[in-house]
mmCIF file of C-alpha atoms in Angstrom:
data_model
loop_
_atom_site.group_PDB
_atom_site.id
_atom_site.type_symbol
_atom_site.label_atom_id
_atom_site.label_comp_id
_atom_site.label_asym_id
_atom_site.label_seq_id
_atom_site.Cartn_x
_atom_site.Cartn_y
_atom_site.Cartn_z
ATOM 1 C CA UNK A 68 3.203 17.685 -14.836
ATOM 2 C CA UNK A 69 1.409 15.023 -17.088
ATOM 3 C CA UNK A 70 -2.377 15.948 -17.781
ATOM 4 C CA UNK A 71 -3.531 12.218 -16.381
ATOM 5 C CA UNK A 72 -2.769 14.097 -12.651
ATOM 6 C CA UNK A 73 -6.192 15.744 -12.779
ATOM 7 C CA UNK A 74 -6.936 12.236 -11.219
ATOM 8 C CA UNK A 75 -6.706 10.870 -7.779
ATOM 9 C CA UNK A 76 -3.670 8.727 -8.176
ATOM 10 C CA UNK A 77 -5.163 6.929 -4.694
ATOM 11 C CA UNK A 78 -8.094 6.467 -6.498
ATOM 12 C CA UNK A 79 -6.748 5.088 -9.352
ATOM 13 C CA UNK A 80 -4.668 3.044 -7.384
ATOM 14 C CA UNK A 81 -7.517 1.710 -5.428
ATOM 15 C CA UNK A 82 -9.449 0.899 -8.120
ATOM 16 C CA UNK A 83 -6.329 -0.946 -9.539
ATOM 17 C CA UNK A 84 -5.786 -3.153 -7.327
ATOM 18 C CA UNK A 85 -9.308 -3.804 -7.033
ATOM 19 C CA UNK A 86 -9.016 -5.405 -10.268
ATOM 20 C CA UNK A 87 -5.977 -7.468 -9.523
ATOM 21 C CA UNK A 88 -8.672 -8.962 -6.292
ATOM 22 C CA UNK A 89 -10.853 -9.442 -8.637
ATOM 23 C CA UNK A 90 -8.539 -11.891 -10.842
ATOM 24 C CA UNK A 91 -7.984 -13.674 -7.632
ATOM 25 C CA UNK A 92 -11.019 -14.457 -7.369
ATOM 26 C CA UNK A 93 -11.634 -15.446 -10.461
ATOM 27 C CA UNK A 94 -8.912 -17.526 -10.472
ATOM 28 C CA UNK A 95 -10.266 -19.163 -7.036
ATOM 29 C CA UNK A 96 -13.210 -19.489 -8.721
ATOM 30 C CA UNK A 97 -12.079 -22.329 -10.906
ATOM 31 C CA UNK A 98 -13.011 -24.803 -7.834
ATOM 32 C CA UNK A 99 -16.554 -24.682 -8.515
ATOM 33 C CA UNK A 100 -15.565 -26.225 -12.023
ATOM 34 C CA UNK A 101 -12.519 -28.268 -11.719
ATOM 35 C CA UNK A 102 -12.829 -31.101 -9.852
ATOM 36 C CA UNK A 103 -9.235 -31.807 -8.083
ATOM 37 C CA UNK A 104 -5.359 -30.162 -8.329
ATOM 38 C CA UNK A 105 -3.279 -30.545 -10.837
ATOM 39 C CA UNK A 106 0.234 -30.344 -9.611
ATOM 40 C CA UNK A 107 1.477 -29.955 -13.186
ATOM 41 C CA UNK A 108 -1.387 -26.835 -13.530
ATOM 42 C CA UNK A 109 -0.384 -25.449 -10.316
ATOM 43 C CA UNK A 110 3.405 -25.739 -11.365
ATOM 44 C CA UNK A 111 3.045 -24.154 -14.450
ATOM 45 C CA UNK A 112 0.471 -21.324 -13.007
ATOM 46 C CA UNK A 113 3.009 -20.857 -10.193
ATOM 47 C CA UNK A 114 6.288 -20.306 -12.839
ATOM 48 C CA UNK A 115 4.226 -18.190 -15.202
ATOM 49 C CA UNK A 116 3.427 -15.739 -11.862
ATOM 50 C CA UNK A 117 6.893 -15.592 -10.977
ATOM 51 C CA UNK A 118 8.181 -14.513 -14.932
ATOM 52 C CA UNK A 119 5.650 -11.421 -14.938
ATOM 53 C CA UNK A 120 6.964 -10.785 -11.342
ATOM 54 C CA UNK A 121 10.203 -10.652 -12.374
ATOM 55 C CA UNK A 122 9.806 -8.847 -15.695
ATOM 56 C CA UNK A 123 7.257 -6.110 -13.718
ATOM 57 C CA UNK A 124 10.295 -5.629 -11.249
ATOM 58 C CA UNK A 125 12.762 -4.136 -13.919
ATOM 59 C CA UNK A 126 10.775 -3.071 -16.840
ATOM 60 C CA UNK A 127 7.776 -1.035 -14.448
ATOM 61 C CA UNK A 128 9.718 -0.543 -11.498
ATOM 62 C CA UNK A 129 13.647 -0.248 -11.213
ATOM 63 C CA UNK A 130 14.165 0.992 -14.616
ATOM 64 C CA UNK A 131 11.883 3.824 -13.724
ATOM 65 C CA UNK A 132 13.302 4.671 -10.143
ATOM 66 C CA UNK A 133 16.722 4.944 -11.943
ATOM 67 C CA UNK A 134 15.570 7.375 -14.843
ATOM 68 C CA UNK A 135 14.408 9.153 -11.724
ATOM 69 C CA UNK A 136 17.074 9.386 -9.410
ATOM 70 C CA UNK A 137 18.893 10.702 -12.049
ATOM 71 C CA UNK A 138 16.422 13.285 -12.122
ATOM 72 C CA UNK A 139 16.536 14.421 -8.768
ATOM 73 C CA UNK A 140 20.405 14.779 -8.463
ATOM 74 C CA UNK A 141 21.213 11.975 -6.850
ATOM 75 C CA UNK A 142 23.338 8.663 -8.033
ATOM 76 C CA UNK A 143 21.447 7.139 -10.200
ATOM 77 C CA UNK A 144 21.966 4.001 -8.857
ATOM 78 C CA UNK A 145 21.722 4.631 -5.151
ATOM 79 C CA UNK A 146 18.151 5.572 -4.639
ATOM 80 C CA UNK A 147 17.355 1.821 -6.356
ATOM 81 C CA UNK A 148 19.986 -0.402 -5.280
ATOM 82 C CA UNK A 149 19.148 0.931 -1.345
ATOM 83 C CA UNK A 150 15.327 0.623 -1.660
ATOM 84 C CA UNK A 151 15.681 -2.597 -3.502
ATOM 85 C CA UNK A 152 17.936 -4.099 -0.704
ATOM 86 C CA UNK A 153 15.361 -2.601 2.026
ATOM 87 C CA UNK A 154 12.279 -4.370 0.036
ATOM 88 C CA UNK A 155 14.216 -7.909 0.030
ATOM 89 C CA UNK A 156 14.961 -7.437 3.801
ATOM 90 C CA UNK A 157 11.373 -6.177 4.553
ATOM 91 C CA UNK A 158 9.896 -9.315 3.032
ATOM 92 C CA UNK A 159 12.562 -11.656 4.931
ATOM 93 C CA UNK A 160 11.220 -10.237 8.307
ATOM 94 C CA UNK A 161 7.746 -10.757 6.998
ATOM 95 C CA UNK A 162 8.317 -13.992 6.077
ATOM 96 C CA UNK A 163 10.059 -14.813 9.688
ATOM 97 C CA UNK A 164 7.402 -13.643 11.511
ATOM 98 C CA UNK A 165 3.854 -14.211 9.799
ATOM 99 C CA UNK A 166 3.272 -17.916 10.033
ATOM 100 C CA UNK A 167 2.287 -19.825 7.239
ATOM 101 C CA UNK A 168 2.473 -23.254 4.964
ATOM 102 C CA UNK A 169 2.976 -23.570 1.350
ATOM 103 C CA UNK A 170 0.740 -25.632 -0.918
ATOM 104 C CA UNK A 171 2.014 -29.118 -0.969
ATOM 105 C CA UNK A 172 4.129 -28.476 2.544
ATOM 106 C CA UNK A 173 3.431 -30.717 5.361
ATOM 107 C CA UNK A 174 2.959 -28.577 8.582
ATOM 108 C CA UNK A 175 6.293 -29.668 9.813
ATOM 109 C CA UNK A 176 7.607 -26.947 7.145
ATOM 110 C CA UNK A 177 5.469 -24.500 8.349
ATOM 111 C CA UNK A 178 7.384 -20.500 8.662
ATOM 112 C CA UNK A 179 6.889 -17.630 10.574
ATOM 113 C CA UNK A 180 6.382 -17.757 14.302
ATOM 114 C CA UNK A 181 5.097 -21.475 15.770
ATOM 115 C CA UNK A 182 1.275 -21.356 16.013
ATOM 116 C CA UNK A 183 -1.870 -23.292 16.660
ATOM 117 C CA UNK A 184 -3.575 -22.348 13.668
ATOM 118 C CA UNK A 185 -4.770 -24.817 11.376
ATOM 119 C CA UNK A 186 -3.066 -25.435 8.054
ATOM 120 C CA UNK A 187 -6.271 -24.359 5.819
ATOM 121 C CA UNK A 188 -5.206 -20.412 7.663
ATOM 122 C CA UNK A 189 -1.267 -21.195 7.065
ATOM 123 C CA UNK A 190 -1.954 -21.850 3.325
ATOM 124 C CA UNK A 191 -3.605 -18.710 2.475
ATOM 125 C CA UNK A 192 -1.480 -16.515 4.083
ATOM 126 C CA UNK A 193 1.494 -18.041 2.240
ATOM 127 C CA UNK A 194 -0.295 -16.331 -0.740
ATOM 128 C CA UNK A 195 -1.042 -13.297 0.760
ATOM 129 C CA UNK A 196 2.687 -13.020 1.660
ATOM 130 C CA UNK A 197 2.892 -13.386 -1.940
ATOM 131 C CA UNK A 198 0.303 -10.064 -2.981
ATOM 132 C CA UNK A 199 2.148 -7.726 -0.509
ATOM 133 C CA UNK A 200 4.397 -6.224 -3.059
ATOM 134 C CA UNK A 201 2.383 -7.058 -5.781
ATOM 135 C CA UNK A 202 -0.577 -4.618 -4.348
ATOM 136 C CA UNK A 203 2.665 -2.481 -3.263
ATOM 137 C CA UNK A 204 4.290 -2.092 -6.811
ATOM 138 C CA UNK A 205 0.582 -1.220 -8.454
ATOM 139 C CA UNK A 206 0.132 1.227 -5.715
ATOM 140 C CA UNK A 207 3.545 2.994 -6.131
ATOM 141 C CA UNK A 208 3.528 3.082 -10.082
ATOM 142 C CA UNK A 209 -0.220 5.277 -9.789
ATOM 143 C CA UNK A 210 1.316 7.179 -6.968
ATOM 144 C CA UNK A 211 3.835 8.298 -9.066
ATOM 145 C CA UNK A 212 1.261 9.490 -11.651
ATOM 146 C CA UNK A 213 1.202 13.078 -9.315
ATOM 147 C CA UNK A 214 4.918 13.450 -9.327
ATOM 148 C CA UNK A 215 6.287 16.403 -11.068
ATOM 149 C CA UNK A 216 9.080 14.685 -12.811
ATOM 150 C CA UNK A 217 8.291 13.343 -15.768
ATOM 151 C CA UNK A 218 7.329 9.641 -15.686
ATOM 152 C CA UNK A 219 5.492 6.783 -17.859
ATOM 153 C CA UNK A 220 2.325 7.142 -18.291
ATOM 154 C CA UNK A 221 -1.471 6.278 -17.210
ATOM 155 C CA UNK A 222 -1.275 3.315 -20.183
ATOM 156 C CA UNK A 223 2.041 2.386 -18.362
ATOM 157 C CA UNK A 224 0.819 2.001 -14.904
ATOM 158 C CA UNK A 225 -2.254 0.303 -16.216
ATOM 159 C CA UNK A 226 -0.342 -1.979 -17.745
ATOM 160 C CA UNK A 227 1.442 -3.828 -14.540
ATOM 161 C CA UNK A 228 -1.696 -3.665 -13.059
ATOM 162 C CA UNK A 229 -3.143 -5.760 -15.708
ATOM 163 C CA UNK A 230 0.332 -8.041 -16.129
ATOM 164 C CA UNK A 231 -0.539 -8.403 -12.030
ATOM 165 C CA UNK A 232 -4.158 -9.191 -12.811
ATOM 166 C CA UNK A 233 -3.259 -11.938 -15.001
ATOM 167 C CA UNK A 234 -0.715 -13.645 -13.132
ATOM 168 C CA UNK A 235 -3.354 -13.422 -10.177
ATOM 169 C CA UNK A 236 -5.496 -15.692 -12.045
ATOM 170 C CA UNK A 237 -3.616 -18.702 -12.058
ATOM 171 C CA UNK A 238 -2.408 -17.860 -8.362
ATOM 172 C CA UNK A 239 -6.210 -17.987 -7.349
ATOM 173 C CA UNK A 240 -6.493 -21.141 -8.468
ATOM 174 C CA UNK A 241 -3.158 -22.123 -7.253
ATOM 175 C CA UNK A 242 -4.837 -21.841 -3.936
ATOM 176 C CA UNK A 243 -7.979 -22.365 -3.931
ATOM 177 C CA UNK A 244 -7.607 -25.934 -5.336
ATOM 178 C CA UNK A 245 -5.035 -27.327 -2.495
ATOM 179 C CA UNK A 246 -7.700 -25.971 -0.126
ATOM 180 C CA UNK A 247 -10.101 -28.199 -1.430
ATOM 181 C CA UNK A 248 -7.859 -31.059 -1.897
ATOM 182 C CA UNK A 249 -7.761 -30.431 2.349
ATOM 183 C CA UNK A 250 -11.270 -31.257 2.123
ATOM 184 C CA UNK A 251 -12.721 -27.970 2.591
ATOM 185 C CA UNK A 252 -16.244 -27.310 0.935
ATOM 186 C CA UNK A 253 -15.992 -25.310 -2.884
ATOM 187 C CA UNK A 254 -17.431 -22.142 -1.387
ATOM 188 C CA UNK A 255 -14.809 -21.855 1.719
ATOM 189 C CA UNK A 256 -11.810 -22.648 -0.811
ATOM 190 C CA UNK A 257 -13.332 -20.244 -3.106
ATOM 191 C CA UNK A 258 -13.793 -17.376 0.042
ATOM 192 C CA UNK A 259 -10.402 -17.893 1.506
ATOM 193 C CA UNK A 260 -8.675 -17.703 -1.908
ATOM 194 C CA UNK A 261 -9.911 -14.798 -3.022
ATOM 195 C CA UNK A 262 -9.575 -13.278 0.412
ATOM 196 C CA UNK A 263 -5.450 -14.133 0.215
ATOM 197 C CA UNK A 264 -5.760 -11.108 -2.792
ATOM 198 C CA UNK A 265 -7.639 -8.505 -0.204
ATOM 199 C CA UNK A 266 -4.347 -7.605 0.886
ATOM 200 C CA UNK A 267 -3.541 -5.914 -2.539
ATOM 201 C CA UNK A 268 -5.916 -2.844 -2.155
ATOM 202 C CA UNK A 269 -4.501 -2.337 1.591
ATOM 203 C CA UNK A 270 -0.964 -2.429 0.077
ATOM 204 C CA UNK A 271 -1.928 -0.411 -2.839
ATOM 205 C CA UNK A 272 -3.163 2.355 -1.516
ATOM 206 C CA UNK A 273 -0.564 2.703 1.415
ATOM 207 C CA UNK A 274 1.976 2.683 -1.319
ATOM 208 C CA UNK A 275 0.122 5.424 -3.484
ATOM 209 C CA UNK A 276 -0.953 7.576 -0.748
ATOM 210 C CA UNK A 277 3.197 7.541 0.328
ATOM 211 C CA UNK A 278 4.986 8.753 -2.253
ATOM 212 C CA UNK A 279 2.036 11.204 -3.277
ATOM 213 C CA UNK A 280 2.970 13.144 -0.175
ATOM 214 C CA UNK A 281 6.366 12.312 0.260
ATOM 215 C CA UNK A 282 7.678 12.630 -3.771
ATOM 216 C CA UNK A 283 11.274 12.181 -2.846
ATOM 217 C CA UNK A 284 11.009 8.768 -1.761
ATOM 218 C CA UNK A 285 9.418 7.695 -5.214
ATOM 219 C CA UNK A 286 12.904 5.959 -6.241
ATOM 220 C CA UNK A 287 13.303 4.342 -3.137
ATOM 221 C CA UNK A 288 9.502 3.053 -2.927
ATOM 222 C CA UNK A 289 9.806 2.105 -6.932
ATOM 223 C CA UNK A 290 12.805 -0.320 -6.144
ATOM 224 C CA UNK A 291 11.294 -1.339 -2.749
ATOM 225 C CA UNK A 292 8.398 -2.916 -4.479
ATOM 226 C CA UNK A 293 10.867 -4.483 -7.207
ATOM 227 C CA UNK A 294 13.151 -6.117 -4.199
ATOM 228 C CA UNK A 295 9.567 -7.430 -2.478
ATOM 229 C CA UNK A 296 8.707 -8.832 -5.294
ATOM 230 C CA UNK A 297 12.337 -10.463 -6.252
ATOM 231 C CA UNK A 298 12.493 -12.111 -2.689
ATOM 232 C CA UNK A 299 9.178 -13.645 -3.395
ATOM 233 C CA UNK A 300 10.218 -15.327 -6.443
ATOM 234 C CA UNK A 301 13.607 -16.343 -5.413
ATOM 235 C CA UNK A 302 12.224 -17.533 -1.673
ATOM 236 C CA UNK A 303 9.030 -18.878 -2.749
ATOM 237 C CA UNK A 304 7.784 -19.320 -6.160
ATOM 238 C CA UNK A 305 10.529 -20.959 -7.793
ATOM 239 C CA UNK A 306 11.461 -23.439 -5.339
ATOM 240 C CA UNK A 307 7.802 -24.031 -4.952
ATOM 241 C CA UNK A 308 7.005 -24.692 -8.658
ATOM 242 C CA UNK A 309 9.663 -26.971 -8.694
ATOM 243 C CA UNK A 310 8.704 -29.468 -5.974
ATOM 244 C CA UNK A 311 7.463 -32.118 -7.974
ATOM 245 C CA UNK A 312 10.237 -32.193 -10.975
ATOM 246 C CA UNK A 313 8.145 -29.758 -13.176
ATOM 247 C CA UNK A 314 11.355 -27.907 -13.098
ATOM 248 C CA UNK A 315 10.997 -27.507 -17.853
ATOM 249 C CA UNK A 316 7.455 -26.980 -17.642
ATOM 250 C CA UNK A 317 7.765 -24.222 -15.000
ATOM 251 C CA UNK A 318 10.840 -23.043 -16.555
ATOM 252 C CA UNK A 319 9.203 -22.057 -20.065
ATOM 253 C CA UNK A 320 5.884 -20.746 -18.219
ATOM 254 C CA UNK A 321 8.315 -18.166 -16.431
ATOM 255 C CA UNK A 322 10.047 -17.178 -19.555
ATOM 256 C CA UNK A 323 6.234 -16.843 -21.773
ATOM 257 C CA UNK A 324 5.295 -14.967 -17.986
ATOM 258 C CA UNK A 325 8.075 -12.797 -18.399
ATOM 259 C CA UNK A 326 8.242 -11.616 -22.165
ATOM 260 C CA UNK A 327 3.803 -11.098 -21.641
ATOM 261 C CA UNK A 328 4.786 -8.759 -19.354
ATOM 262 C CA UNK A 329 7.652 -7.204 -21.083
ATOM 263 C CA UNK A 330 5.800 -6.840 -24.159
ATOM 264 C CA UNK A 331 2.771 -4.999 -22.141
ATOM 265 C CA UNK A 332 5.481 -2.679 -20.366
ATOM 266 C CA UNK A 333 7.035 -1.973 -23.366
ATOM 267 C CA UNK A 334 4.201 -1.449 -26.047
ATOM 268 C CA UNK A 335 1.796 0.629 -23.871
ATOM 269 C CA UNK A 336 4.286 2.261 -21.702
#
């Protein structure tokens, strides 16, 4: 068992994830100093979030649960290819049912379940949608930190949590500043941006505390959090960063997204 389990994985995943919140709301932050959106900005911030996304999903999370289910017996690509599947479909019904707006949306193309709330509500829970598997994947990666077969590393798991922290900077911003362009005040964009990354802790430790009792499923949770996190990106982020035309600019920010988070994978995992 690697000597880093003398921790609380839980802990460690708590504490985690309170540092990807706290990049939220830094990045929400930025209202107090900017004075209006930049769609190009938010374009850019929105592609660079979905290239660490993407890279985190392979490099931290599937390429792990399949060095795993090898492992444990099993096929090495069952375990991932069924939990990534059940992560894609999870976030589908999420999406179907939790009502919400996405920045530069008109309420007409609100999802989810019809409702009477007002848009300001919809727009941050569009983002939280967005933090469930993020909080989920950090969660899982500690989690597996108490499993007895042989995996990563503390350096590794600390490393999507900080690829996660900095793509939540840009994504606090990325909603904080069309809540102000709504003509909310600077502190309620700033509280209700920050508050669409509270959901990361929740997710976090539910995700740690699951496969550190229940170590079989670590394959299945790794690649659940990878096919949350795919759906996201293909349902939401990329058409959204695209809206206005941006489609070059957002293109390249994904790519630089993706290799910073391959390279922090990769050179401390």
């Amino acid at each position: 068992m690697n000597s880093i389990t003398s921790y609380d994985p839980v802990l460690l995943a708590l504490l985690a994830t309170l540092f990807t919140w706290l990049m939220t709301a830094l990045g929400a932050s930025a209202v107090f100093f900017v004075r209006g959106a930049n769609r190009k900005v938010l374009n850019l911030s929105l592609g660079f979030a979905a290239g660490v996304m993407m890279a985190a999903s392979f490099w931290s999370l599937l390429a792990p649960a399949i060095e795993m289910s090898a492992a444990q017996g099993s096929p090495e690509w069952l375990p991932p290819a069924v939990g990534f599947l059940l992560g894609g479909l999870f976030l589908a019904i999420v999406d179907k049912v939790i009502p919400h707006v996405h920045p530069g949306c008109s309420l007409n193309e609100a999802e989810g379940i019809k409702t009477t709330w007002h848009r300001n509500r919809l727009l941050v829970l569009a983002v939280t949608l967005h933090n469930i598997p993020e909080g989920l994947a950090v969660g899982v990666v500690f989690g597996a930190l108490a499993s007895d077969i042989t995996y990563g590393s503390l350096t590794a798991a600390i490393a999507l949590a900080i690829g996660i922290g900095i793509q939540n900077l840009p994504e606090g911003t990325a909603i904080s500043m069309p809540l102000r362009g709504e003509g909310l005040s600077r502190r309620k964009s700033f509280m209700y941006g920050q508050l669409s990354g509270i959901v990361e802790p929740i997710a976090g430790v539910a995700g740690a505390l699951l496969v550190t009792l229940f170590t079989p499923v670590l394959p299945y949770a790794l690649s659940f959090a990878a096919g949350a996190m795919i759906f996201v990106v293909i349902e939401d982020i990329i058409p959204e960063c695209q809206r206005e035309g941006n489609v070059d600019l957002a293109t390249v920010a994904a790519m630089v997204g993706f290799v910073i988070m391959m390279i922090l994978d990769v050179s401390l995992g």
